[in-house]
Short mmCIF file of C-alpha atoms in Angstrom, two decimals:
data_model
loop_
_atom_site.label_atom_id
_atom_site.label_comp_id
_atom_site.label_asym_id
_atom_site.label_seq_id
_atom_site.Cartn_x
_atom_site.Cartn_y
_atom_site.Cartn_z
CA MET A 1 -28.34 -6.31 -1.84
CA ARG A 2 -26.58 -5.44 -5.06
CA VAL A 3 -24.48 -2.48 -3.90
CA CYS A 4 -22.13 -0.21 -5.82
CA LEU A 5 -19.34 1.62 -3.87
CA VAL A 6 -17.46 4.78 -5.85
CA LEU A 7 -14.22 5.74 -5.12
CA ALA A 8 -12.18 8.48 -6.77
CA SER A 9 -8.70 7.82 -4.99
CA ALA A 10 -5.97 4.82 -5.43
CA ASN A 11 -3.85 5.88 -2.65
CA ASN A 12 -2.86 3.83 0.18
CA GLY A 13 -4.25 5.45 2.91
CA GLY A 14 -7.39 5.22 5.53
CA LEU A 15 -10.07 5.93 3.00
CA GLU A 16 -8.89 3.03 0.71
CA LYS A 17 -8.38 0.50 3.55
CA HIS A 18 -12.19 1.43 4.61
CA VAL A 19 -13.48 0.95 1.07
CA ARG A 20 -11.60 -2.25 0.54
CA GLU A 21 -12.76 -4.05 3.92
CA LEU A 22 -16.45 -2.96 3.46
CA SER A 23 -16.53 -4.24 -0.10
CA ASN A 24 -15.10 -7.51 0.89
CA GLN A 25 -17.17 -8.03 3.85
CA LEU A 26 -20.03 -7.27 2.23
CA VAL A 27 -19.28 -9.77 -0.70
CA SER A 28 -18.32 -12.50 2.38
CA MET A 29 -21.97 -11.83 3.70
CA GLY A 30 -23.60 -12.92 0.40
CA HIS A 31 -24.20 -9.29 -1.06
CA GLN A 32 -23.25 -8.43 -4.76
CA VAL A 33 -20.89 -5.83 -4.77
CA ILE A 34 -19.71 -3.45 -7.62
CA VAL A 35 -16.63 -0.92 -7.21
CA ILE A 36 -16.18 1.72 -9.61
CA ALA A 37 -12.58 3.14 -8.78
CA PRO A 38 -9.16 3.90 -10.53
CA ASN A 39 -7.80 0.51 -11.39
CA GLU A 40 -4.62 0.82 -9.16
CA PHE A 41 -7.22 0.52 -6.36
CA LEU A 42 -9.29 -2.45 -7.84
CA THR A 43 -6.08 -4.58 -8.03
CA THR A 44 -6.37 -4.91 -4.35
CA LEU A 45 -10.04 -6.46 -3.86
CA SER A 46 -11.11 -9.62 -3.49
CA LYS A 47 -11.86 -11.44 -6.74
CA GLU A 48 -15.31 -11.85 -5.94
CA VAL A 49 -15.93 -7.98 -6.12
CA GLU A 50 -17.10 -6.73 -9.57
CA ALA A 51 -14.54 -4.36 -10.36
CA VAL A 52 -15.37 -1.46 -13.04
CA SER A 53 -12.11 0.72 -13.66
CA LEU A 54 -12.60 4.67 -13.91
CA ASN A 55 -9.79 7.01 -14.70
CA CYS A 56 -10.16 9.70 -12.14
CA ASN A 57 -7.25 11.52 -12.89
CA ARG A 58 -9.42 14.43 -14.39
CA SER A 59 -11.09 17.17 -12.74
CA ARG A 60 -14.30 16.07 -10.97
CA TYR A 61 -16.40 18.53 -13.27
CA ASN A 62 -14.98 16.96 -16.28
CA PRO A 63 -18.22 16.40 -18.66
CA LEU A 64 -16.46 13.14 -20.28
CA LEU A 65 -15.51 11.94 -16.81
CA LEU A 66 -19.06 12.35 -15.50
CA LEU A 67 -20.34 11.03 -18.68
CA GLU A 68 -18.21 7.65 -18.34
CA LEU A 69 -19.22 7.51 -14.29
CA LEU A 70 -23.04 7.72 -15.32
CA PHE A 71 -22.92 4.82 -17.99
CA LYS A 72 -21.22 2.81 -15.58
CA LEU A 73 -23.16 3.60 -12.73
CA ARG A 74 -26.38 2.63 -14.67
CA ALA A 75 -24.76 -0.40 -16.23
CA ALA A 76 -24.31 -1.76 -12.39
CA LYS A 77 -28.03 -1.75 -11.95
CA SER A 78 -27.47 -1.58 -8.17
CA ASP A 79 -29.97 -1.32 -5.41
CA ILE A 80 -27.97 1.36 -3.78
CA ILE A 81 -25.29 3.67 -4.50
CA HIS A 82 -22.49 4.46 -1.88
CA ALA A 83 -20.10 7.38 -2.68
CA GLN A 84 -16.77 7.55 -0.64
CA ALA A 85 -15.13 10.81 0.39
CA ASN A 86 -15.43 14.24 -1.39
CA LYS A 87 -14.42 13.93 -5.01
CA ALA A 88 -16.69 10.48 -5.44
CA VAL A 89 -19.41 12.39 -3.57
CA THR A 90 -19.28 15.35 -5.92
CA MET A 91 -19.30 13.48 -8.91
CA VAL A 92 -22.05 11.32 -8.08
CA GLY A 93 -24.31 14.18 -6.64
CA LEU A 94 -23.90 15.82 -9.71
CA LEU A 95 -25.59 12.91 -11.45
CA LYS A 96 -27.91 12.34 -8.68
CA ALA A 97 -31.18 13.74 -10.64
CA VAL A 98 -30.64 11.09 -13.58
CA LEU A 99 -29.76 7.89 -11.32
CA ALA A 100 -32.83 5.79 -10.54
CA CYS A 101 -31.59 4.08 -7.13
CA PRO A 102 -30.96 5.69 -3.61
CA ILE A 103 -27.52 7.17 -3.01
CA VAL A 104 -25.79 7.42 0.29
CA ALA A 105 -22.38 9.28 0.86
CA THR A 106 -19.89 8.96 3.48
CA ILE A 107 -17.71 11.83 5.00
CA HIS A 108 -14.14 10.78 6.04
CA ASN A 109 -12.42 14.13 7.03
CA ILE A 110 -12.99 17.59 8.08
CA LYS A 111 -14.43 19.80 5.09
CA SER A 112 -14.77 23.76 4.88
CA ASN A 113 -17.46 22.64 2.21
CA ILE A 114 -19.99 20.01 2.85
CA ARG A 115 -22.40 21.27 0.09
CA PRO A 116 -21.81 18.16 -1.90
CA PHE A 117 -22.44 15.77 0.89
CA LEU A 118 -26.05 17.89 1.27
CA ARG A 119 -27.28 16.70 -2.17
CA PHE A 120 -27.62 13.40 -0.53
CA LYS A 121 -30.60 12.26 1.75
CA HIS A 122 -28.28 10.59 4.08
CA VAL A 123 -24.94 10.94 5.07
CA ILE A 124 -22.33 8.52 7.02
CA SER A 125 -20.00 10.03 9.12
CA VAL A 126 -16.88 8.16 10.48
CA SER A 127 -16.99 10.33 13.64
CA LYS A 128 -19.31 12.40 15.80
CA GLN A 129 -17.20 15.33 15.56
CA LEU A 130 -17.38 15.18 11.55
CA ALA A 131 -21.25 14.36 12.09
CA GLN A 132 -21.65 17.65 13.90
CA SER A 133 -21.19 19.68 10.54
CA PHE A 134 -24.65 18.38 9.44
CA LYS A 135 -26.91 19.65 12.14
CA SER A 136 -30.60 18.99 10.97
CA HIS A 137 -29.53 16.84 8.00
CA PRO A 138 -29.99 13.02 8.22
CA VAL A 139 -26.36 11.86 9.34
CA SER A 140 -25.49 8.37 10.73
CA VAL A 141 -22.09 7.92 12.89
CA ILE A 142 -20.47 4.45 11.73
CA TYR A 143 -17.08 4.03 12.92
CA ASN A 144 -14.53 2.38 10.72
CA GLY A 145 -13.96 -1.18 11.86
CA ILE A 146 -10.98 -3.41 11.38
CA HIS A 147 -10.28 -7.24 11.91
CA GLN A 148 -8.73 -8.37 14.88
CA PRO A 149 -5.20 -7.46 14.54
CA ASN A 150 -2.55 -10.41 15.08
CA PHE A 151 0.33 -9.07 17.01
CA HIS A 152 3.23 -10.80 18.86
CA LYS A 153 5.30 -9.47 21.79
CA VAL A 154 8.82 -8.58 20.79
CA ASP A 155 11.65 -6.78 22.70
CA LEU A 156 12.02 -3.34 21.25
CA ARG A 157 14.93 -2.43 23.33
CA GLU A 158 16.82 -5.41 21.95
CA THR A 159 15.61 -5.07 18.43
CA PHE A 160 16.56 -1.44 17.76
CA SER A 161 19.43 -1.15 20.12
CA LEU A 162 17.13 1.25 22.73
CA PRO A 163 18.19 1.96 26.36
CA ALA A 164 17.16 -1.08 28.52
CA GLU A 165 16.19 1.31 31.37
CA TYR A 166 14.07 3.66 28.87
CA PRO A 167 10.35 3.46 28.61
CA VAL A 168 9.62 3.09 24.82
CA ILE A 169 6.92 5.34 22.96
CA CYS A 170 5.86 4.28 19.90
CA ALA A 171 3.94 6.79 16.93
CA VAL A 172 2.58 5.35 13.85
CA GLY A 173 1.52 7.11 10.53
CA ARG A 174 2.48 8.88 7.37
CA LEU A 175 5.18 11.43 7.93
CA VAL A 176 3.15 14.45 6.98
CA GLU A 177 2.41 17.79 8.85
CA ALA A 178 -1.00 16.83 9.87
CA LYS A 179 0.36 13.82 11.87
CA GLY A 180 2.49 16.22 14.22
CA PHE A 181 5.53 14.25 14.38
CA ASP A 182 7.59 17.46 14.95
CA LEU A 183 5.48 18.52 17.93
CA LEU A 184 6.07 15.01 19.42
CA LEU A 185 9.79 15.45 18.84
CA GLU A 186 9.87 18.69 20.80
CA ALA A 187 7.50 17.17 23.70
CA VAL A 188 9.77 14.22 24.30
CA ASN A 189 13.16 16.44 23.86
CA GLY A 190 15.58 15.53 26.89
CA LEU A 191 13.29 13.37 28.46
CA PRO A 192 14.87 9.63 29.27
CA VAL A 193 12.56 8.03 26.72
CA SER A 194 12.82 6.02 23.64
CA LEU A 195 10.74 7.43 20.71
CA VAL A 196 10.18 5.12 17.88
CA ILE A 197 8.24 6.73 14.86
CA VAL A 198 6.84 4.04 12.16
CA GLY A 199 5.97 5.26 8.75
CA ASP A 200 7.56 7.05 5.85
CA GLY A 201 6.60 10.43 3.84
CA PRO A 202 7.44 13.83 2.77
CA GLU A 203 8.50 15.14 6.20
CA GLN A 204 11.12 12.40 6.77
CA ASN A 205 13.94 14.60 5.77
CA ASN A 206 12.74 17.54 8.04
CA LEU A 207 12.13 15.46 10.96
CA GLU A 208 15.63 13.85 10.52
CA GLY A 209 16.96 17.50 10.69
CA LYS A 210 15.07 18.34 13.67
CA ILE A 211 16.48 15.26 15.63
CA LYS A 212 20.15 16.20 14.81
CA ASN A 213 19.34 19.62 16.85
CA LEU A 214 17.65 18.17 19.84
CA GLY A 215 19.07 16.86 22.81
CA SER A 216 21.31 13.61 23.31
CA THR A 217 19.31 12.26 26.40
CA THR A 218 16.34 11.00 24.43
CA CYS A 219 16.64 8.24 22.19
CA TYR A 220 14.75 8.59 18.86
CA LYS A 221 14.41 6.03 15.80
CA LEU A 222 12.81 6.63 12.65
CA LEU A 223 11.92 3.40 11.34
CA GLY A 224 10.15 3.96 7.99
CA TYR A 225 7.75 1.72 6.70
CA ARG A 226 7.27 -1.67 8.63
CA SER A 227 5.06 -4.76 7.92
CA ASP A 228 5.01 -5.55 11.66
CA ILE A 229 3.38 -2.33 12.98
CA ASN A 230 0.88 -4.54 15.36
CA ASP A 231 3.74 -6.03 16.83
CA LEU A 232 5.47 -2.61 17.56
CA ILE A 233 2.34 -0.90 18.83
CA HIS A 234 1.64 -3.84 21.17
CA SER A 235 5.28 -4.36 22.31
CA SER A 236 5.49 -0.48 23.44
CA ASP A 237 5.27 1.30 26.49
CA GLY A 238 2.51 3.66 25.04
CA LEU A 239 1.38 5.03 21.71
CA VAL A 240 1.14 8.84 21.29
CA ILE A 241 -1.16 10.44 18.48
CA SER A 242 0.31 13.81 18.26
CA SER A 243 -1.92 14.96 15.20
CA ARG A 244 -3.02 18.60 14.36
CA ARG A 245 -6.14 16.79 12.35
CA GLU A 246 -7.69 13.65 11.71
CA GLY A 247 -10.60 12.12 10.07
CA PHE A 248 -10.28 8.76 11.49
CA SER A 249 -7.22 7.01 13.00
CA TYR A 250 -6.63 3.44 12.07
CA VAL A 251 -3.87 3.50 14.30
CA PHE A 252 -6.04 4.39 17.15
CA ASN A 253 -8.27 1.44 16.56
CA GLU A 254 -5.24 -0.79 16.01
CA ALA A 255 -3.73 0.36 19.47
CA LEU A 256 -7.01 -0.34 21.25
CA LEU A 257 -7.48 -3.80 19.87
CA CYS A 258 -3.61 -4.59 20.57
CA GLY A 259 -4.02 -3.97 24.19
CA THR A 260 -1.80 -0.88 23.97
CA LYS A 261 -1.79 2.23 26.29
CA VAL A 262 -2.54 5.38 24.04
CA LEU A 263 -2.29 9.19 24.72
CA SER A 264 -3.70 11.60 21.94
CA THR A 265 -4.15 15.01 21.00
CA ASN A 266 -7.90 16.41 20.59
CA VAL A 267 -8.70 14.75 17.37
CA PRO A 268 -11.39 12.54 16.28
CA VAL A 269 -12.09 9.43 16.94
CA ALA A 270 -9.88 9.41 19.88
CA ASN A 271 -11.56 12.37 21.71
CA GLU A 272 -14.83 10.41 21.49
CA VAL A 273 -13.29 6.94 22.93
CA LEU A 274 -10.70 7.80 25.44
CA SER A 275 -11.09 9.23 28.82
CA PRO A 276 -10.57 13.09 28.77
CA GLU A 277 -7.67 12.26 31.15
CA LEU A 278 -5.78 10.76 28.03
CA ILE A 279 -6.39 13.81 25.59
CA VAL A 280 -4.48 16.95 25.40
CA PRO A 281 -4.90 20.11 23.46
CA ILE A 282 -3.59 20.15 19.43
CA ASN A 283 -0.48 22.20 19.14
CA ASP A 284 0.34 22.25 22.72
CA VAL A 285 3.60 20.93 23.23
CA ASP A 286 4.04 21.64 27.11
CA ALA A 287 0.36 19.75 27.90
CA LEU A 288 1.65 16.69 25.59
CA ARG A 289 5.09 16.32 27.43
CA SER A 290 3.62 17.12 31.09
CA LYS A 291 0.87 14.36 30.35
CA MET A 292 3.51 11.84 28.93
CA MET A 293 5.72 12.43 31.84
CA HIS A 294 2.90 11.82 34.26
CA LEU A 295 1.55 8.69 32.46
CA LEU A 296 4.55 6.77 32.08
CA ASP A 297 5.40 7.29 35.94
CA LYS A 298 2.06 6.14 36.62
CA ALA A 299 1.56 3.17 34.18
CA PRO A 300 -1.06 1.29 36.44
CA GLU A 301 -3.31 4.58 36.16
CA TRP A 302 -2.80 4.77 32.35
CA GLU A 303 -3.74 1.05 32.30
CA ALA A 304 -6.79 1.37 34.19
CA LEU A 305 -7.99 4.54 32.05
CA MET A 306 -7.74 2.59 29.02
CA VAL A 307 -10.07 -0.29 29.82
CA PRO A 308 -13.35 1.69 28.75
CA ALA A 309 -12.16 2.38 25.49
CA ARG A 310 -10.91 -1.16 24.54
CA THR A 311 -14.25 -2.32 25.51
CA PHE A 312 -15.91 0.20 23.41
CA ALA A 313 -13.57 -0.98 20.46
CA GLN A 314 -14.39 -4.72 20.87
CA HIS A 315 -18.06 -3.79 20.25
CA HIS A 316 -17.99 -1.06 17.92
CA MET A 317 -14.68 -0.35 16.19
CA ASN A 318 -14.44 -3.91 14.45
CA ILE A 319 -15.26 -5.25 10.97
CA ALA A 320 -18.27 -6.93 11.77
CA ALA A 321 -20.16 -4.08 13.59
CA MET A 322 -19.03 -1.49 11.11
CA THR A 323 -20.37 -3.50 8.10
CA GLU A 324 -23.63 -4.68 10.10
CA LYS A 325 -24.36 -0.94 10.74
CA THR A 326 -23.77 -0.08 7.37
CA VAL A 327 -26.12 -2.98 5.79
CA THR A 328 -28.87 -1.70 8.24
CA LEU A 329 -28.64 1.71 7.10
CA TYR A 330 -28.87 0.33 3.38
CA GLN A 331 -31.72 -1.65 4.30
CA ASN A 332 -33.53 1.38 6.05
CA ILE A 333 -33.15 3.47 3.06
CA LEU A 334 -34.28 1.16 0.72
CA ASN A 335 -37.26 0.07 3.00
CA ALA A 336 -38.11 4.04 2.95
CA LYS A 337 -37.93 4.37 -0.58
CA GLU A 338 -40.45 1.24 -1.09
CA HIS A 339 -42.98 3.13 1.06
CA LEU A 340 -42.84 6.54 -0.90
CA PRO A 341 -46.11 7.41 -2.51
CA ARG A 342 -46.26 6.51 -6.09
#
């Protein structure tokens, strides 16, 4: 197939990771892939991907931007167009009536307004929770997949000068309000544990200030950006996801494939894969604290609860499974188009 992916973002988050890995994997399977996206993102793709630059620093309703996108979509001469996330979905949806080939859209995060996605005959959702918004509209849940991570065991206590007798809890993500790291700091305050938070972002100063006002029993480390995240996740005594909201947590996926124990707030996709005993309510510091204390004290029980989720991830949350399901959906859409009455 000749597949055209459209992305309007050039950040370095889960959305961009998904498009990058899907594009590269489709190429490795022998498909022709065109990606229309901001130039900063295109430089991160495989050289076998046909990169088409689009300056998206304009309103999604900008007539010149829409006209430029229309010309580039037509020039791509693709069998199917795949719009990724809200801005690209809105733009491609506005052009849908003058495009000849089938179009599919992927929703990556919770949206209060899903009308742009309803212009498409079929939607891909990265979680069951997101898919519930579409009710009778055709939607397929395809979990984001990753390559099997490489990881090594490291001594976190020695590396970061942590107390030898304390269990080490790890948390990973952009330091933003949505990730709930402020809630996690409150939940561990006063416990005999070491908490290492990996990531950078706009909330760093606020979190550092909060740590200064917490008790001295708990050991806190804000590690900033790290390139050895999988090693840190694998070597910890458990990963905690304290998020207020998520579309799809790559950190959760990585933790499962690194063999790490996980505790999460009630956010996708953790709440669809983990045992209910490993899920706590969002914004509930007391519940998070209580569950952490119980699981750290009952490590074998925590380990046993993780087995089904790890098995699920091995079969459904890897790069091969994600790409195979996406390609099957493309083919089904194309086959349905071929059998439409002329």
